[in-house]
Amino acid sequence: MFETVAQTLKAHRLVPAGSALVVGVSGGADSLALLHVLKRLALQFDFRLHAASLDHGLRGEQGAADVAFVRRTAAAWGVPATTSSVDVLALAAESGLGIEAAARRARYRFLAEVAQSVGADRVAVAHHADDQAETVLMHLIRGSGLRGLGGMLLRSPLPEAPDLELIRPLLYVRRAQIEAYLR
């Protein structure tokens, strides 16, 4: 996994030298693996990391515990972190969006705010190859056209902040590889 991410960063020039990169970290295996790999690569590729974790307010104490865990882990790894919480149920009610869509909007707005506050022009998230397969399948089931069948891109504008770039350094990595890396 480490080599795949390093090759992806290099081949696609995902993070320019001297730049700052915000990493969305939920506290789950995928995002923690991404943060760890990027921490190991930051010196080699000359970029600064900043972790960002948002409690959506949907899982009570467990959501708050996940954010606290991310904060402690980032500190132990020497990575600055910004954490926050939001009431996604209230956002969904106010906006008329479903809970999942409201959570996604809140998450991307938070990541954009963190990126702007630390001078980053890109945000990394932990979508991986298995997520890609699931996305394509869901688009197919929903009757997507050819464009939708292409799935997620390695880089795209950040939703809610199109002047920022969203990158997916794990897009060529399978979940089993992430689990092996974590072991």
mmCIF file of C-alpha atoms in Angstrom:
data_model
loop_
_atom_site.group_PDB
_atom_site.id
_atom_site.type_symbol
_atom_site.label_atom_id
_atom_site.label_comp_id
_atom_site.label_asym_id
_atom_site.label_seq_id
_atom_site.Cartn_x
_atom_site.Cartn_y
_atom_site.Cartn_z
ATOM 1 C CA MET A 1 0.000 0.000 0.000
ATOM 2 C CA PHE A 2 2.760 2.439 0.941
ATOM 3 C CA GLU A 3 4.448 2.061 -2.458
ATOM 4 C CA THR A 4 1.152 2.401 -4.331
ATOM 5 C CA VAL A 5 0.327 5.675 -2.596
ATOM 6 C CA ALA A 6 3.861 7.000 -3.157
ATOM 7 C CA GLN A 7 3.645 6.128 -6.859
ATOM 8 C CA THR A 8 0.184 7.698 -7.123
ATOM 9 C CA LEU A 9 1.361 10.941 -5.521
ATOM 10 C CA LYS A 10 4.370 11.096 -7.824
ATOM 11 C CA ALA A 11 2.775 9.990 -11.103
ATOM 12 C CA HIS A 12 -0.225 12.284 -10.769
ATOM 13 C CA ARG A 13 1.533 15.156 -8.951
ATOM 14 C CA LEU A 14 -1.232 15.160 -6.360
ATOM 15 C CA VAL A 15 0.584 17.289 -3.767
ATOM 16 C CA PRO A 16 3.013 19.955 -4.967
ATOM 17 C CA ALA A 17 6.254 20.420 -3.030
ATOM 18 C CA GLY A 18 5.990 23.010 -0.292
ATOM 19 C CA SER A 19 2.206 22.799 -0.059
ATOM 20 C CA ALA A 20 -0.125 22.124 2.849
ATOM 21 C CA LEU A 21 -2.551 19.196 2.731
ATOM 22 C CA VAL A 22 -5.630 18.727 4.905
ATOM 23 C CA VAL A 23 -6.535 15.084 5.537
ATOM 24 C CA GLY A 24 -10.123 14.217 6.425
ATOM 25 C CA VAL A 25 -9.902 11.684 9.280
ATOM 26 C CA SER A 26 -12.983 9.986 10.697
ATOM 27 C CA GLY A 27 -11.156 7.735 13.111
ATOM 28 C CA GLY A 28 -11.867 4.662 11.015
ATOM 29 C CA ALA A 29 -9.266 2.315 9.569
ATOM 30 C CA ASP A 30 -9.173 3.821 6.065
ATOM 31 C CA SER A 31 -8.644 7.432 7.077
ATOM 32 C CA LEU A 32 -6.130 6.580 9.813
ATOM 33 C CA ALA A 33 -4.129 4.493 7.335
ATOM 34 C CA LEU A 34 -4.206 7.414 4.892
ATOM 35 C CA LEU A 35 -2.979 9.845 7.546
ATOM 36 C CA HIS A 36 -0.197 7.462 8.581
ATOM 37 C CA VAL A 37 1.010 6.859 5.014
ATOM 38 C CA LEU A 38 0.926 10.564 4.195
ATOM 39 C CA LYS A 39 2.840 11.305 7.389
ATOM 40 C CA ARG A 40 5.546 8.885 6.243
ATOM 41 C CA LEU A 41 5.625 10.501 2.773
ATOM 42 C CA ALA A 42 5.437 14.163 3.810
ATOM 43 C CA LEU A 43 9.190 14.654 4.147
ATOM 44 C CA GLN A 44 9.991 12.825 0.894
ATOM 45 C CA PHE A 45 7.418 14.843 -1.082
ATOM 46 C CA ASP A 46 7.929 18.078 0.909
ATOM 47 C CA PHE A 47 4.398 18.852 2.082
ATOM 48 C CA ARG A 48 2.808 19.712 5.425
ATOM 49 C CA LEU A 49 -0.119 17.789 6.871
ATOM 50 C CA HIS A 50 -3.094 18.932 8.895
ATOM 51 C CA ALA A 51 -5.718 16.451 10.108
ATOM 52 C CA ALA A 52 -9.399 17.433 10.255
ATOM 53 C CA SER A 53 -12.114 15.456 12.015
ATOM 54 C CA LEU A 54 -15.822 16.267 12.318
ATOM 55 C CA ASP A 55 -18.360 14.723 14.682
ATOM 56 C CA HIS A 56 -21.685 14.704 12.812
ATOM 57 C CA GLY A 57 -23.659 14.443 16.052
ATOM 58 C CA LEU A 58 -25.378 11.258 14.877
ATOM 59 C CA ARG A 59 -23.707 8.671 17.122
ATOM 60 C CA GLY A 60 -23.740 10.359 20.510
ATOM 61 C CA GLU A 61 -20.761 9.678 22.721
ATOM 62 C CA GLN A 62 -19.181 7.345 20.155
ATOM 63 C CA GLY A 63 -18.873 10.134 17.583
ATOM 64 C CA ALA A 64 -17.279 12.444 20.146
ATOM 65 C CA ALA A 65 -14.943 9.628 21.233
ATOM 66 C CA ASP A 66 -13.848 9.075 17.613
ATOM 67 C CA VAL A 67 -12.969 12.759 17.223
ATOM 68 C CA ALA A 68 -11.047 12.709 20.518
ATOM 69 C CA PHE A 69 -9.188 9.601 19.333
ATOM 70 C CA VAL A 70 -8.229 11.350 16.081
ATOM 71 C CA ARG A 71 -7.008 14.375 18.050
ATOM 72 C CA ARG A 72 -4.833 12.184 20.328
ATOM 73 C CA THR A 73 -3.502 10.079 17.445
ATOM 74 C CA ALA A 74 -2.620 13.123 15.348
ATOM 75 C CA ALA A 75 -0.825 14.677 18.334
ATOM 76 C CA ALA A 76 1.112 11.449 18.949
ATOM 77 C CA TRP A 77 2.152 11.439 15.282
ATOM 78 C CA GLY A 78 3.121 15.119 15.363
ATOM 79 C CA VAL A 79 0.340 16.188 12.989
ATOM 80 C CA PRO A 80 -1.658 19.317 13.831
ATOM 81 C CA ALA A 81 -5.404 18.695 13.916
ATOM 82 C CA THR A 82 -8.631 20.636 13.858
ATOM 83 C CA THR A 83 -11.768 19.009 15.217
ATOM 84 C CA SER A 84 -15.343 20.154 15.458
ATOM 85 C CA SER A 85 -18.915 18.958 15.713
ATOM 86 C CA VAL A 86 -22.128 19.736 13.897
ATOM 87 C CA ASP A 87 -25.790 18.840 14.342
ATOM 88 C CA VAL A 88 -26.489 17.053 11.067
ATOM 89 C CA LEU A 89 -30.101 16.271 11.997
ATOM 90 C CA ALA A 90 -30.798 20.004 12.397
ATOM 91 C CA LEU A 91 -28.960 20.751 9.132
ATOM 92 C CA ALA A 92 -31.020 18.122 7.319
ATOM 93 C CA ALA A 93 -34.264 19.569 8.693
ATOM 94 C CA GLU A 94 -33.260 23.154 7.798
ATOM 95 C CA SER A 95 -32.063 22.335 4.290
ATOM 96 C CA GLY A 96 -34.612 19.702 3.321
ATOM 97 C CA LEU A 97 -31.770 17.301 2.521
ATOM 98 C CA GLY A 98 -31.575 13.702 3.638
ATOM 99 C CA ILE A 99 -29.299 12.922 6.564
ATOM 100 C CA GLU A 100 -26.541 11.444 4.372
ATOM 101 C CA ALA A 101 -26.547 14.431 2.006
ATOM 102 C CA ALA A 102 -26.574 16.904 4.906
ATOM 103 C CA ALA A 103 -23.676 15.046 6.557
ATOM 104 C CA ARG A 104 -21.676 15.097 3.322
ATOM 105 C CA ARG A 105 -22.347 18.835 2.861
ATOM 106 C CA ALA A 106 -21.324 19.572 6.470
ATOM 107 C CA ARG A 107 -18.184 17.464 6.146
ATOM 108 C CA TYR A 108 -17.026 19.150 2.929
ATOM 109 C CA ARG A 109 -17.789 22.625 4.308
ATOM 110 C CA PHE A 110 -15.753 21.813 7.428
ATOM 111 C CA LEU A 111 -12.843 20.464 5.364
ATOM 112 C CA ALA A 112 -12.928 23.591 3.190
ATOM 113 C CA GLU A 113 -12.903 25.862 6.254
ATOM 114 C CA VAL A 114 -9.946 23.993 7.734
ATOM 115 C CA ALA A 115 -8.069 24.084 4.422
ATOM 116 C CA GLN A 116 -8.599 27.818 4.099
ATOM 117 C CA SER A 117 -7.555 28.432 7.709
ATOM 118 C CA VAL A 118 -4.243 26.546 7.327
ATOM 119 C CA GLY A 119 -3.413 27.778 3.822
ATOM 120 C CA ALA A 120 -4.019 24.462 2.066
ATOM 121 C CA ASP A 121 -5.343 24.283 -1.475
ATOM 122 C CA ARG A 122 -6.236 20.589 -1.361
ATOM 123 C CA VAL A 123 -7.918 18.046 0.866
ATOM 124 C CA ALA A 124 -7.228 14.296 0.921
ATOM 125 C CA VAL A 125 -9.889 11.739 1.740
ATOM 126 C CA ALA A 126 -9.609 7.977 2.133
ATOM 127 C CA HIS A 127 -11.817 6.710 -0.694
ATOM 128 C CA HIS A 128 -10.225 3.504 -1.972
ATOM 129 C CA ALA A 129 -10.641 1.020 -4.831
ATOM 130 C CA ASP A 130 -13.444 -0.897 -3.124
ATOM 131 C CA ASP A 131 -15.355 2.357 -2.573
ATOM 132 C CA GLN A 132 -14.853 3.057 -6.267
ATOM 133 C CA ALA A 133 -16.386 -0.277 -7.246
ATOM 134 C CA GLU A 134 -19.341 0.383 -4.944
ATOM 135 C CA THR A 135 -19.813 3.874 -6.412
ATOM 136 C CA VAL A 136 -19.844 2.587 -9.987
ATOM 137 C CA LEU A 137 -22.302 -0.166 -9.055
ATOM 138 C CA MET A 138 -24.629 2.325 -7.338
ATOM 139 C CA HIS A 139 -24.498 4.608 -10.381
ATOM 140 C CA LEU A 140 -25.319 1.662 -12.626
ATOM 141 C CA ILE A 141 -28.265 0.633 -10.448
ATOM 142 C CA ARG A 142 -29.568 4.220 -10.434
ATOM 143 C CA GLY A 143 -29.374 4.334 -14.225
ATOM 144 C CA SER A 144 -26.430 6.680 -14.585
ATOM 145 C CA GLY A 145 -25.116 7.660 -17.979
ATOM 146 C CA LEU A 146 -21.605 6.908 -19.191
ATOM 147 C CA ARG A 147 -20.085 9.764 -17.185
ATOM 148 C CA GLY A 148 -21.459 8.382 -13.908
ATOM 149 C CA LEU A 149 -20.095 4.947 -14.690
ATOM 150 C CA GLY A 150 -16.598 6.391 -14.479
ATOM 151 C CA GLY A 151 -16.888 6.663 -10.709
ATOM 152 C CA MET A 152 -14.802 8.912 -8.503
ATOM 153 C CA LEU A 153 -11.848 10.820 -9.877
ATOM 154 C CA LEU A 154 -8.374 10.844 -8.384
ATOM 155 C CA ARG A 155 -8.710 14.630 -8.151
ATOM 156 C CA SER A 156 -11.744 16.868 -8.428
ATOM 157 C CA PRO A 157 -13.018 20.186 -7.112
ATOM 158 C CA LEU A 158 -13.994 19.987 -3.446
ATOM 159 C CA PRO A 159 -17.785 20.048 -3.126
ATOM 160 C CA GLU A 160 -18.864 23.235 -1.334
ATOM 161 C CA ALA A 161 -15.525 24.893 -2.268
ATOM 162 C CA PRO A 162 -14.662 24.429 -5.961
ATOM 163 C CA ASP A 163 -11.514 26.562 -5.629
ATOM 164 C CA LEU A 164 -10.020 23.754 -3.497
ATOM 165 C CA GLU A 165 -8.979 20.359 -4.813
ATOM 166 C CA LEU A 166 -10.172 17.046 -3.399
ATOM 167 C CA ILE A 167 -7.661 14.219 -3.842
ATOM 168 C CA ARG A 168 -8.033 10.483 -3.256
ATOM 169 C CA PRO A 169 -4.532 8.994 -2.771
ATOM 170 C CA LEU A 170 -5.943 5.540 -1.888
ATOM 171 C CA LEU A 171 -8.064 5.168 -5.017
ATOM 172 C CA TYR A 172 -5.754 2.455 -6.412
ATOM 173 C CA VAL A 173 -5.568 0.605 -3.081
ATOM 174 C CA ARG A 174 -7.913 -2.239 -2.070
ATOM 175 C CA ARG A 175 -9.439 -2.465 1.401
ATOM 176 C CA ALA A 176 -7.525 -5.718 2.028
ATOM 177 C CA GLN A 177 -4.262 -3.842 1.373
ATOM 178 C CA ILE A 178 -5.276 -1.160 3.883
ATOM 179 C CA GLU A 179 -6.021 -3.824 6.495
ATOM 180 C CA ALA A 180 -2.674 -5.526 5.812
ATOM 181 C CA TYR A 181 -0.885 -2.178 6.171
ATOM 182 C CA LEU A 182 -2.576 -1.522 9.491
ATOM 183 C CA ARG A 183 -1.615 -4.939 10.815
#
